mmCIF file with all atom_site columns, C-alpha atoms in Angstrom:
data_model
loop_
_atom_site.group_PDB
_atom_site.id
_atom_site.type_symbol
_atom_site.label_atom_id
_atom_site.label_alt_id
_atom_site.label_comp_id
_atom_site.label_asym_id
_atom_site.label_entity_id
_atom_site.label_seq_id
_atom_site.pdbx_PDB_ins_code
_atom_site.Cartn_x
_atom_site.Cartn_y
_atom_site.Cartn_z
_atom_site.occupancy
_atom_site.B_iso_or_equiv
_atom_site.pdbx_formal_charge
_atom_site.auth_seq_id
_atom_site.auth_comp_id
_atom_site.auth_asym_id
_atom_site.auth_atom_id
_atom_site.pdbx_PDB_model_num
ATOM 1  C CA . LYS A 1 1  ? -185.792 -135.774 8.687  1.00 58.00 ? 1  LYS A CA 1
ATOM 2  C CA . ALA A 1 2  ? -185.154 -139.283 9.549  1.00 60.00 ? 2  ALA A CA 1
ATOM 3  C CA . THR A 1 3  ? -185.103 -140.283 13.199 1.00 68.00 ? 3  THR A CA 1
ATOM 4  C CA . LYS A 1 4  ? -182.896 -143.282 14.247 1.00 75.00 ? 4  LYS A CA 1
ATOM 5  C CA . ALA A 1 5  ? -184.380 -146.177 16.230 1.00 80.00 ? 5  ALA A CA 1
ATOM 6  C CA . ALA A 1 6  ? -183.538 -146.459 19.953 1.00 80.00 ? 6  ALA A CA 1
ATOM 7  C CA . THR A 1 7  ? -181.304 -149.676 20.135 1.00 86.00 ? 7  THR A CA 1
ATOM 8  C CA . PRO A 1 8  ? -179.710 -150.806 23.290 1.00 87.00 ? 8  PRO A CA 1
ATOM 9  C CA . GLU A 1 9  ? -176.293 -149.713 21.978 1.00 88.00 ? 9  GLU A CA 1
ATOM 10 C CA . ARG A 1 10 ? -177.493 -146.404 21.253 1.00 86.00 ? 10 ARG A CA 1
ATOM 11 C CA . MET A 1 11 ? -179.077 -146.173 24.685 1.00 86.00 ? 11 MET A CA 1
ATOM 12 C CA . ILE A 1 12 ? -175.955 -147.163 26.396 1.00 88.00 ? 12 ILE A CA 1
ATOM 13 C CA . ARG A 1 13 ? -173.908 -144.419 24.594 1.00 86.00 ? 13 ARG A CA 1
ATOM 14 C CA . ARG A 1 14 ? -176.585 -141.872 25.173 1.00 84.00 ? 14 ARG A CA 1
ATOM 15 C CA . MET A 1 15 ? -176.586 -142.948 29.060 1.00 84.00 ? 15 MET A CA 1
ATOM 16 C CA . ALA A 1 16 ? -172.797 -142.660 29.099 1.00 86.00 ? 16 ALA A CA 1
ATOM 17 C CA . ALA A 1 17 ? -172.828 -139.126 27.474 1.00 83.00 ? 17 ALA A CA 1
ATOM 18 C CA . VAL A 1 18 ? -175.733 -137.601 29.528 1.00 84.00 ? 18 VAL A CA 1
ATOM 19 C CA . GLU A 1 19 ? -175.895 -139.065 32.918 1.00 86.00 ? 19 GLU A CA 1
ATOM 20 C CA . PRO A 1 20 ? -172.601 -137.660 34.136 1.00 85.00 ? 20 PRO A CA 1
ATOM 21 C CA . THR A 1 21 ? -173.694 -134.319 33.335 1.00 84.00 ? 21 THR A CA 1
ATOM 22 C CA . PHE A 1 22 ? -177.082 -134.701 35.127 1.00 85.00 ? 22 PHE A CA 1
ATOM 23 C CA . ALA A 1 23 ? -175.283 -136.360 38.227 1.00 85.00 ? 23 ALA A CA 1
ATOM 24 C CA . THR A 1 24 ? -173.029 -133.408 38.540 1.00 85.00 ? 24 THR A CA 1
ATOM 25 C CA . LEU A 1 25 ? -175.720 -130.884 38.275 1.00 84.00 ? 25 LEU A CA 1
ATOM 26 C CA . LYS A 1 26 ? -177.718 -132.761 40.933 1.00 84.00 ? 26 LYS A CA 1
ATOM 27 C CA . ARG A 1 27 ? -174.684 -132.622 43.048 1.00 83.00 ? 27 ARG A CA 1
ATOM 28 C CA . LEU A 1 28 ? -174.362 -128.820 42.536 1.00 79.00 ? 28 LEU A CA 1
ATOM 29 C CA . LEU A 1 29 ? -178.035 -128.218 43.176 1.00 78.00 ? 29 LEU A CA 1
ATOM 30 C CA . ASN A 1 30 ? -178.064 -129.630 46.587 1.00 77.00 ? 30 ASN A CA 1
ATOM 31 C CA . LYS A 1 31 ? -178.891 -133.228 45.603 1.00 76.00 ? 31 LYS A CA 1
ATOM 32 C CA . GLY A 1 32 ? -181.765 -132.226 43.292 1.00 73.00 ? 32 GLY A CA 1
ATOM 33 C CA . ARG A 1 33 ? -183.571 -130.150 45.876 1.00 80.00 ? 33 ARG A CA 1
ATOM 34 C CA . PHE A 1 34 ? -184.276 -126.569 45.086 1.00 81.00 ? 34 PHE A CA 1
ATOM 35 C CA . THR A 1 35 ? -183.573 -124.007 47.986 1.00 83.00 ? 35 THR A CA 1
ATOM 36 C CA . CYS A 1 36 ? -186.210 -121.575 46.907 1.00 84.00 ? 36 CYS A CA 1
ATOM 37 C CA . TRP A 1 37 ? -190.028 -121.612 46.276 1.00 89.00 ? 37 TRP A CA 1
ATOM 38 C CA . GLY A 1 38 ? -191.697 -120.810 42.895 1.00 91.00 ? 38 GLY A CA 1
ATOM 39 C CA . LEU A 1 39 ? -191.146 -121.729 39.496 1.00 91.00 ? 39 LEU A CA 1
ATOM 40 C CA . SER A 1 40 ? -189.395 -118.643 38.364 1.00 91.00 ? 40 SER A CA 1
ATOM 41 C CA . SER A 1 41 ? -187.045 -118.690 41.276 1.00 90.00 ? 41 SER A CA 1
ATOM 42 C CA . ALA A 1 42 ? -186.328 -122.589 40.735 1.00 87.00 ? 42 ALA A CA 1
ATOM 43 C CA . SER A 1 43 ? -185.725 -121.804 37.091 1.00 90.00 ? 43 SER A CA 1
ATOM 44 C CA . SER A 1 44 ? -183.205 -119.251 38.089 1.00 90.00 ? 44 SER A CA 1
ATOM 45 C CA . GLU A 1 45 ? -181.525 -121.543 40.377 1.00 88.00 ? 45 GLU A CA 1
ATOM 46 C CA . TYR A 1 46 ? -181.326 -124.283 37.961 1.00 87.00 ? 46 TYR A CA 1
ATOM 47 C CA . SER A 1 47 ? -180.056 -121.868 35.157 1.00 90.00 ? 47 SER A CA 1
ATOM 48 C CA . LEU A 1 48 ? -177.064 -120.811 37.924 1.00 89.00 ? 48 LEU A CA 1
ATOM 49 C CA . GLY A 1 49 ? -176.301 -124.460 38.367 1.00 86.00 ? 49 GLY A CA 1
ATOM 50 C CA . VAL A 1 50 ? -176.012 -125.009 34.559 1.00 89.00 ? 50 VAL A CA 1
ATOM 51 C CA . LEU A 1 51 ? -173.783 -121.902 34.240 1.00 91.00 ? 51 LEU A CA 1
ATOM 52 C CA . SER A 1 52 ? -171.533 -123.030 37.094 1.00 89.00 ? 52 SER A CA 1
ATOM 53 C CA . TYR A 1 53 ? -171.466 -126.519 35.464 1.00 89.00 ? 53 TYR A CA 1
ATOM 54 C CA . ASN A 1 54 ? -170.408 -124.997 32.163 1.00 90.00 ? 54 ASN A CA 1
ATOM 55 C CA . LEU A 1 55 ? -167.753 -122.802 33.650 1.00 91.00 ? 55 LEU A CA 1
ATOM 56 C CA . MET A 1 56 ? -166.250 -125.755 35.596 1.00 90.00 ? 56 MET A CA 1
ATOM 57 C CA . ARG A 1 57 ? -166.071 -127.606 32.216 1.00 90.00 ? 57 ARG A CA 1
ATOM 58 C CA . ALA A 1 58 ? -164.581 -124.719 30.386 1.00 91.00 ? 58 ALA A CA 1
ATOM 59 C CA . ILE A 1 59 ? -161.930 -124.204 33.174 1.00 92.00 ? 59 ILE A CA 1
ATOM 60 C CA . ASN A 1 60 ? -161.283 -128.084 33.106 1.00 93.00 ? 60 ASN A CA 1
ATOM 61 C CA . VAL A 1 61 ? -160.754 -127.989 29.288 1.00 93.00 ? 61 VAL A CA 1
ATOM 62 C CA . LEU A 1 62 ? -158.987 -124.747 28.859 1.00 93.00 ? 62 LEU A CA 1
ATOM 63 C CA . GLY A 1 63 ? -157.207 -124.264 32.292 1.00 94.00 ? 63 GLY A CA 1
ATOM 64 C CA . VAL A 1 64 ? -157.482 -121.190 34.223 1.00 93.00 ? 64 VAL A CA 1
ATOM 65 C CA . LYS A 1 65 ? -154.847 -119.186 32.011 1.00 93.00 ? 65 LYS A CA 1
ATOM 66 C CA . GLY A 1 66 ? -156.699 -120.256 28.952 1.00 92.00 ? 66 GLY A CA 1
ATOM 67 C CA . MET A 1 67 ? -159.982 -119.281 30.272 1.00 90.00 ? 67 MET A CA 1
ATOM 68 C CA . LEU A 1 68 ? -158.694 -115.787 31.289 1.00 91.00 ? 68 LEU A CA 1
ATOM 69 C CA . ALA A 1 69 ? -157.104 -115.243 28.144 1.00 92.00 ? 69 ALA A CA 1
ATOM 70 C CA . ARG A 1 70 ? -160.320 -115.866 26.285 1.00 90.00 ? 70 ARG A CA 1
ATOM 71 C CA . LEU A 1 71 ? -162.293 -113.586 28.633 1.00 87.00 ? 71 LEU A CA 1
ATOM 72 C CA . THR A 1 72 ? -159.996 -110.623 28.011 1.00 85.00 ? 72 THR A CA 1
#
């Protein structure tokens, strides 16, 4: 598998695609600070944050009616 070299143009595209997602997750997760102690608890909290982000994105793309139609 050939890997592509990191060029400035590729890095700009990657940042534009990835940074908004992590910024939203950081906002959802209390500015990046976990509210619980322990690795397993923090992992669970992060997973819930990712799940809420994915649900929010699905609702934004499909709309509430489209999301409910796909869930039934």
